[in-house]
PDB file of C-alpha atoms in Angstrom:
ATOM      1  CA  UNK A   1      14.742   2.980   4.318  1.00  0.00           C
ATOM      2  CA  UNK A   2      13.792   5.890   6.263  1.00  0.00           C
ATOM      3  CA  UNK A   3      14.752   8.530   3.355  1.00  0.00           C
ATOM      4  CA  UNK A   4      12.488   6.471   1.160  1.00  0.00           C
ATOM      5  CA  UNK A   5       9.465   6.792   4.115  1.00  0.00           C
ATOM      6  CA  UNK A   6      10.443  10.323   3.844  1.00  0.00           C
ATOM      7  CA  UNK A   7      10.630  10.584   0.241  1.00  0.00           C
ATOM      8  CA  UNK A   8       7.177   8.873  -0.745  1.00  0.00           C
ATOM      9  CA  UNK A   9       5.660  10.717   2.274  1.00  0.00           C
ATOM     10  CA  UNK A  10       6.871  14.025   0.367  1.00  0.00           C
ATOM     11  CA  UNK A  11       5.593  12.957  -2.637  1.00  0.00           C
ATOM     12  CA  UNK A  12       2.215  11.886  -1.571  1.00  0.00           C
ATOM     13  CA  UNK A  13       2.202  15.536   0.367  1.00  0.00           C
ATOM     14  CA  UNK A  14       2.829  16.852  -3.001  1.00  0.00           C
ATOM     15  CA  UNK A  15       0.505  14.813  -4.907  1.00  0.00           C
ATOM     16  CA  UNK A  16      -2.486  15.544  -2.696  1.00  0.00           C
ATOM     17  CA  UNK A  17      -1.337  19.852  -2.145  1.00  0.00           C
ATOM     18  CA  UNK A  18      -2.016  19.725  -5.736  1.00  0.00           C
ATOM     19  CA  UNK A  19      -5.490  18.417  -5.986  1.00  0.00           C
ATOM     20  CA  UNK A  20      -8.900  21.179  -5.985  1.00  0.00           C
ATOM     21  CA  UNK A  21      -9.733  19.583  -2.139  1.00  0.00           C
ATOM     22  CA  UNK A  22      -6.914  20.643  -0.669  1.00  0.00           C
ATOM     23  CA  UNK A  23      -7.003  24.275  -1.831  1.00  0.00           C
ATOM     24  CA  UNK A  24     -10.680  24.525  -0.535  1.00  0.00           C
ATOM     25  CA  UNK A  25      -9.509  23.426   2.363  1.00  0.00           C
ATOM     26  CA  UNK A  26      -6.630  25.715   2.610  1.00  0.00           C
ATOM     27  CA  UNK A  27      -8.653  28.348   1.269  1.00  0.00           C
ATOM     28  CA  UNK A  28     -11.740  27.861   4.215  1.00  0.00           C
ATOM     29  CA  UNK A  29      -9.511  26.506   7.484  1.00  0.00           C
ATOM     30  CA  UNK A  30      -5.534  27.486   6.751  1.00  0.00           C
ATOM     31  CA  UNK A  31      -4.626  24.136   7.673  1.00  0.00           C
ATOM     32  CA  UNK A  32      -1.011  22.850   6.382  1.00  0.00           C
ATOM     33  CA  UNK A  33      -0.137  20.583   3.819  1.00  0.00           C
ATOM     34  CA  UNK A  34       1.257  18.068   6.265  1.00  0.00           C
ATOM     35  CA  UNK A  35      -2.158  18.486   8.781  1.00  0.00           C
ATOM     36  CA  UNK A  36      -3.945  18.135   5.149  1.00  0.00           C
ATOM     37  CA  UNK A  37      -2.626  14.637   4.499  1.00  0.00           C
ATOM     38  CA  UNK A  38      -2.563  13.385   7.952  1.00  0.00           C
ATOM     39  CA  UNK A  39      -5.834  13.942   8.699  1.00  0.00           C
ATOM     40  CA  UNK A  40      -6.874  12.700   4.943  1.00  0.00           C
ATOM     41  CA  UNK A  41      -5.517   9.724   6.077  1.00  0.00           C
ATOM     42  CA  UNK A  42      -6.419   9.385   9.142  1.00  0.00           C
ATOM     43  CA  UNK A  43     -10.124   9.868   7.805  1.00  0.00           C
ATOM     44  CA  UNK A  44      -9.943   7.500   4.536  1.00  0.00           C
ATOM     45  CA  UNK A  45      -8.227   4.537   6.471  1.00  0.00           C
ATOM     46  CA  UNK A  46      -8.202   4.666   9.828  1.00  0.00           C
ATOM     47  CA  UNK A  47     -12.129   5.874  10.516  1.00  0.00           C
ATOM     48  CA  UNK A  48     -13.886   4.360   7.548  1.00  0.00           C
ATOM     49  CA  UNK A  49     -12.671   0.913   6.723  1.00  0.00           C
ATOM     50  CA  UNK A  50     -13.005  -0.540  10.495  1.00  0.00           C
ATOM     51  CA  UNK A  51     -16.376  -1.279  10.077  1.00  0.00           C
ATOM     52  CA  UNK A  52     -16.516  -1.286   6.293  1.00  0.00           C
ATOM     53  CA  UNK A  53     -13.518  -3.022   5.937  1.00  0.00           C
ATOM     54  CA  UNK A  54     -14.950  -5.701   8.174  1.00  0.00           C
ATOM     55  CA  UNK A  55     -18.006  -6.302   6.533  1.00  0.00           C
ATOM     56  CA  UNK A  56     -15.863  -7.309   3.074  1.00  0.00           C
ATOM     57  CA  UNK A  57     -16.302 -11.025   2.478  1.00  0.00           C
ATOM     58  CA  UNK A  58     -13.577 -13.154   3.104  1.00  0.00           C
ATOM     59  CA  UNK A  59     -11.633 -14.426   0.251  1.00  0.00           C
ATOM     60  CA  UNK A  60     -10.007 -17.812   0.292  1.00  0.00           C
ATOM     61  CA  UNK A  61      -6.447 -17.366  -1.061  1.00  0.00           C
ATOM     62  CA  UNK A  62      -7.354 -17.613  -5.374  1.00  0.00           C
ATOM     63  CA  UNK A  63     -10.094 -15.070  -4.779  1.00  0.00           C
ATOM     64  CA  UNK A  64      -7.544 -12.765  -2.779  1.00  0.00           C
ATOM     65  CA  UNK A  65      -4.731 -13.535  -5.633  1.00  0.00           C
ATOM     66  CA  UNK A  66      -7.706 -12.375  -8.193  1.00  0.00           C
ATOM     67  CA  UNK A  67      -8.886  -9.260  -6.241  1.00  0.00           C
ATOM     68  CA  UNK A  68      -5.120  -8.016  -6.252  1.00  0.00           C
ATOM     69  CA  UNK A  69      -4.009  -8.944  -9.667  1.00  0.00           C
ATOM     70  CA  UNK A  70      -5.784  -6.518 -11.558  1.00  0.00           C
ATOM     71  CA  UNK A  71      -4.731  -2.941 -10.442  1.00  0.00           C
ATOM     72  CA  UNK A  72      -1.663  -4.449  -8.046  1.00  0.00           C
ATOM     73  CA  UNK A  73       0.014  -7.752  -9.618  1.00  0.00           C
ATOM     74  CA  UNK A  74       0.933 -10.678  -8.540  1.00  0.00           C
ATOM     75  CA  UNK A  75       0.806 -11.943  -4.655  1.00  0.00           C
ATOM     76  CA  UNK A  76       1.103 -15.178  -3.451  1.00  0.00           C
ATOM     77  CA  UNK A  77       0.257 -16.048   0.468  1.00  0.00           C
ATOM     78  CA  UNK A  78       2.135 -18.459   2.310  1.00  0.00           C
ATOM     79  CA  UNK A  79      -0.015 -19.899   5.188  1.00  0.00           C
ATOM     80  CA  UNK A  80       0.613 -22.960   7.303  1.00  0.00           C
ATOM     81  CA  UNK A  81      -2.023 -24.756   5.226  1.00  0.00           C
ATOM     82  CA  UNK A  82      -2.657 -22.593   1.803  1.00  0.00           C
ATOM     83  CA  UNK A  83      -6.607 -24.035   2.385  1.00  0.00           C
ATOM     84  CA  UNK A  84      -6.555 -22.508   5.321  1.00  0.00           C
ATOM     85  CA  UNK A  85      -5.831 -19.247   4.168  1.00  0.00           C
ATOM     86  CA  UNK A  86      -8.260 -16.483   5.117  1.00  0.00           C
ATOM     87  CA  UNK A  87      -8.211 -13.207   3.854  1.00  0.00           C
ATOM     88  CA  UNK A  88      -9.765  -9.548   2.746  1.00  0.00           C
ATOM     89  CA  UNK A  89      -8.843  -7.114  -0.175  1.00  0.00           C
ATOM     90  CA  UNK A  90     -10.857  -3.962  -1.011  1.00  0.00           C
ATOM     91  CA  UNK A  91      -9.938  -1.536  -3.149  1.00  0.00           C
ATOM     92  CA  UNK A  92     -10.412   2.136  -3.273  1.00  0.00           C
ATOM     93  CA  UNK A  93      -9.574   5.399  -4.569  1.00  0.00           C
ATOM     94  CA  UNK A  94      -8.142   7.946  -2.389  1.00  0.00           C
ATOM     95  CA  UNK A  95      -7.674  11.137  -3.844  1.00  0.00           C
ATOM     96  CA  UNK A  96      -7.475   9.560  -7.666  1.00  0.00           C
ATOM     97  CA  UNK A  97      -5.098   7.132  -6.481  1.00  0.00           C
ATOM     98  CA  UNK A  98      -5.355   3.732  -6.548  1.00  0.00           C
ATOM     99  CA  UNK A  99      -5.451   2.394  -3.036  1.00  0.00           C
ATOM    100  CA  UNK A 100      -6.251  -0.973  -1.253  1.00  0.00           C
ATOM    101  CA  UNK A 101      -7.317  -2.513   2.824  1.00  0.00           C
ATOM    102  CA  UNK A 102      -5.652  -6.131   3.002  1.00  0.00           C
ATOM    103  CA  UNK A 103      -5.463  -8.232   5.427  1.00  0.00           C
ATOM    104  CA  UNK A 104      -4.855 -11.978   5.467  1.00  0.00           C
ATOM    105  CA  UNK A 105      -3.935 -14.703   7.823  1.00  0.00           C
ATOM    106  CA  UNK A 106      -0.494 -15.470   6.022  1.00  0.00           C
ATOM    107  CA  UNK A 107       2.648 -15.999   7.694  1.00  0.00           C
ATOM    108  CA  UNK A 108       4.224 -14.478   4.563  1.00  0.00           C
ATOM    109  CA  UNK A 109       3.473 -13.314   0.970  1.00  0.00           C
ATOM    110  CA  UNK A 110       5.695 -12.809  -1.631  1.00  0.00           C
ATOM    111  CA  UNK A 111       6.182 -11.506  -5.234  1.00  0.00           C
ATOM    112  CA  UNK A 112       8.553 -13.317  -7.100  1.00  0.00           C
ATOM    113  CA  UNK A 113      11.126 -11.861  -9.788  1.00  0.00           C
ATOM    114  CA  UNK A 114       8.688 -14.430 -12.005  1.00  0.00           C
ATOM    115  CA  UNK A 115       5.311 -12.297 -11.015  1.00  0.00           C
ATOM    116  CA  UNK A 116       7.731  -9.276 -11.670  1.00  0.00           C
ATOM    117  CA  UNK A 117       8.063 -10.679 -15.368  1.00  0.00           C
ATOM    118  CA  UNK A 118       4.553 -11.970 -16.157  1.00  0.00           C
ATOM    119  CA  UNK A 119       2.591  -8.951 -14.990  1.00  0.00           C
ATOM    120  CA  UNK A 120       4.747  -6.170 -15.866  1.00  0.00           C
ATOM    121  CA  UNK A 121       3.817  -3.446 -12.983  1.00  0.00           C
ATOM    122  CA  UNK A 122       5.282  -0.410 -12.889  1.00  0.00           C
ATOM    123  CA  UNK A 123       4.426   1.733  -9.759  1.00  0.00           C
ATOM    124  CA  UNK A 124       5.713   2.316  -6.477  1.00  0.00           C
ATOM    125  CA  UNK A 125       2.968   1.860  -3.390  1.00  0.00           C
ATOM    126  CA  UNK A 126       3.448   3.022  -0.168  1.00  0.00           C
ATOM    127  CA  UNK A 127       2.182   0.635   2.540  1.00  0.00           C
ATOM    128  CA  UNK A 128       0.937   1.565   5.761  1.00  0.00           C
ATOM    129  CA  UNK A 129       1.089  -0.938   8.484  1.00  0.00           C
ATOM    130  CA  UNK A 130      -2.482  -0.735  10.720  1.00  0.00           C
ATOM    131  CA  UNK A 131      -2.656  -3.494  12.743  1.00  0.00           C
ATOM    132  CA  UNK A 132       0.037  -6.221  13.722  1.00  0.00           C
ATOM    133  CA  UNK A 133       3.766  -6.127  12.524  1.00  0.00           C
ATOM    134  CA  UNK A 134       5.641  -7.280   9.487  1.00  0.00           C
ATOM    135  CA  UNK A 135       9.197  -6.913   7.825  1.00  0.00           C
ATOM    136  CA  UNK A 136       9.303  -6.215   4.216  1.00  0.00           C
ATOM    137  CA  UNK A 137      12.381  -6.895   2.317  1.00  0.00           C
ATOM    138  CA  UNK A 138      13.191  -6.010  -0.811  1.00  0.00           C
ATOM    139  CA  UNK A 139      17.302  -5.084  -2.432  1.00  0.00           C
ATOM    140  CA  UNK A 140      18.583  -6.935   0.581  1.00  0.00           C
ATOM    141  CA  UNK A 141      16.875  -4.239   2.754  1.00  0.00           C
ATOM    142  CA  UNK A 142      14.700  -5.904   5.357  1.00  0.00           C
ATOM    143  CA  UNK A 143      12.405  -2.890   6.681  1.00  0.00           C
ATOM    144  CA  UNK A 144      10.424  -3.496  10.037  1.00  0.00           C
ATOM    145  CA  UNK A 145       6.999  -2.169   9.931  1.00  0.00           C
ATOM    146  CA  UNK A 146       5.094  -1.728  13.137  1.00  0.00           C
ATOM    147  CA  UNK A 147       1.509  -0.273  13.595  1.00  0.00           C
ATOM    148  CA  UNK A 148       1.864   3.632  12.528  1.00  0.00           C
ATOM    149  CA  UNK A 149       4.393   3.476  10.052  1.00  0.00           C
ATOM    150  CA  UNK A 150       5.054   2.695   6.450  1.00  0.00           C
ATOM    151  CA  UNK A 151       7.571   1.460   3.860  1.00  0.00           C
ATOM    152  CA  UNK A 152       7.633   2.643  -0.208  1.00  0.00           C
ATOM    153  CA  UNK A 153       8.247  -0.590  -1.869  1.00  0.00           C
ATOM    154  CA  UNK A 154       8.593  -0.876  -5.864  1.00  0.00           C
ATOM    155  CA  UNK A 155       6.440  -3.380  -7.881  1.00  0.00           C
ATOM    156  CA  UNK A 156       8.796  -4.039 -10.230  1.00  0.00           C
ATOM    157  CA  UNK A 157      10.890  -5.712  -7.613  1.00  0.00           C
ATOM    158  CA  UNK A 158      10.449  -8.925  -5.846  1.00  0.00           C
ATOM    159  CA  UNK A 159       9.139  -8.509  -2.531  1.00  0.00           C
ATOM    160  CA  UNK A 160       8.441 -10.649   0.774  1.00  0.00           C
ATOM    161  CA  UNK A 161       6.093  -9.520   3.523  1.00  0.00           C
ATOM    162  CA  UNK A 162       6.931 -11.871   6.386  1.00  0.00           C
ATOM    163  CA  UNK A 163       4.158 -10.934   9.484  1.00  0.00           C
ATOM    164  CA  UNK A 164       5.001 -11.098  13.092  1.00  0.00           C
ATOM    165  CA  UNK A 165       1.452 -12.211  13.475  1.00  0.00           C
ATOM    166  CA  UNK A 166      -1.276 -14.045  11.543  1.00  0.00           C
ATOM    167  CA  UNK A 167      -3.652 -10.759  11.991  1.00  0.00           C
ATOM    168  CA  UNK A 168      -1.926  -8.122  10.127  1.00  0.00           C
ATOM    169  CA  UNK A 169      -3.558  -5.544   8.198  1.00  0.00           C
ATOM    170  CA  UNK A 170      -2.579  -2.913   5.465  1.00  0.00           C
ATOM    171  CA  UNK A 171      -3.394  -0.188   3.547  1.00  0.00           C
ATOM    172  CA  UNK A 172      -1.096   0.238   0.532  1.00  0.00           C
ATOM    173  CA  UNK A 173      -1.485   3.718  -1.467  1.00  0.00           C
ATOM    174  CA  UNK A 174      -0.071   3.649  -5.410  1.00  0.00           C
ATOM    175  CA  UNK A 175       2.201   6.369  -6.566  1.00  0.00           C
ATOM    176  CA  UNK A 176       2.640   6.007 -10.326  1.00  0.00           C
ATOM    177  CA  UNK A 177       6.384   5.413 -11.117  1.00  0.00           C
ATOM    178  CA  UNK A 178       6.704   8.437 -13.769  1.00  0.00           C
ATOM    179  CA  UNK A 179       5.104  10.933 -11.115  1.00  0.00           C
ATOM    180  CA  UNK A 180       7.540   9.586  -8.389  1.00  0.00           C
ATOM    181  CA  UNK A 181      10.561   9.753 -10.032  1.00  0.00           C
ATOM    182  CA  UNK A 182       9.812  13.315 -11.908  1.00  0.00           C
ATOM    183  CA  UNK A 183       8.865  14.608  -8.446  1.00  0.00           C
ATOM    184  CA  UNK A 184      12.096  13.523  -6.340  1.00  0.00           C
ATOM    185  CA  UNK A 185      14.736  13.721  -9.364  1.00  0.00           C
ATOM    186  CA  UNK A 186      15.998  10.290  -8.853  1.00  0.00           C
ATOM    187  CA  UNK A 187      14.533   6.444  -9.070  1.00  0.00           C
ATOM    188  CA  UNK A 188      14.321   5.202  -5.377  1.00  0.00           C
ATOM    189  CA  UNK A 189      15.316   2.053  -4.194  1.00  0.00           C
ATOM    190  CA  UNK A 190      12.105   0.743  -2.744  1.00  0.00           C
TER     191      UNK A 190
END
């Protein structure tokens, strides 16, 4: 679990050393390609969406299923009472890649080797954990994320998110499956 942090951390470093804003910025302030993406980062998620992010409507749990589907697959929330499921989705772009803020008041959410099947994605995302604590698990590997940290998790897997908490948010970066795996050499297991 922690080479795959490491590997889609590397990858993302890559990904982003290669795009027109970086250069300009290595170009004007010397700053470092790891310096480059932590402070992208830190600026794209953790300044921006607090307020932002906060002023998204709040979905009950078909409109969240709907704002994921599209760009993300298949999710289904798990909350004491599935009416009284409360949460946000907003997606973005970050650097060309598809990104997304969730949050949700789920106990867990899962994608099932049947939402594998029907919508056919194939990308690996990288998911930051912001607020709260969750464990993901996914081939028998149950990862703990805590505020600060991240897991690379594969959408053509089934996947559980069980959260310590019913306040947990996310920000979950794509990295297209063909890029990934040319970059590092090998397929990761999520």
């Amino acid at each position: 679990a922690v080479l795959a942090r490491l590997l889609a951390a590397d990858c993302l470093m890559r990904s982003l050393v290669a795009r027109p804003a970086y250069r300009r910025a290595v170009a004007k302030y010397q700053v470092s390609a790891e310096n480059f993406v932590r402070n992208s980062i830190h600026r794209e998620v953790m300044m921006h969406p607090s307020s932002d992010f906060l002023g998204t409507p709040e979905f009950d749990c078909e409109r969240w299923r709907e704002a994921l589907r599209p760009d993300w697959g298949r999710y289904n929330p798990a909350a004491p009472e599935i009416k009284a499921f409360t949460g946000r989705a907003r997606p973005r772009r970050l650097y060309g890649f598809m990104a997304i803020d969730i949050t949700g008041n789920a106990h867990r959410v899962e994608r099932t080797q049947r939402d594998v099947r029907l919508d056919d994605m194939e990308h690996y995302y990288a998911v930051f954990q912001l607020a709260g604590g969750s464990a993901v698990i996914q081939n028998d590997q149950v990862v703990k994320v805590v505020v600060g940290s991240c897991a690379l998790v594969d959408s053509a897997q089934p996947v559980p998110y069980v959260s310590e908490d019913l306040q947990g948010r996310w920000f979950a970066l794509q990295l297209p499956r063909r890029s990934l795996v040319s970059h590092l050499g090998f397929d990761p297991q999520g």
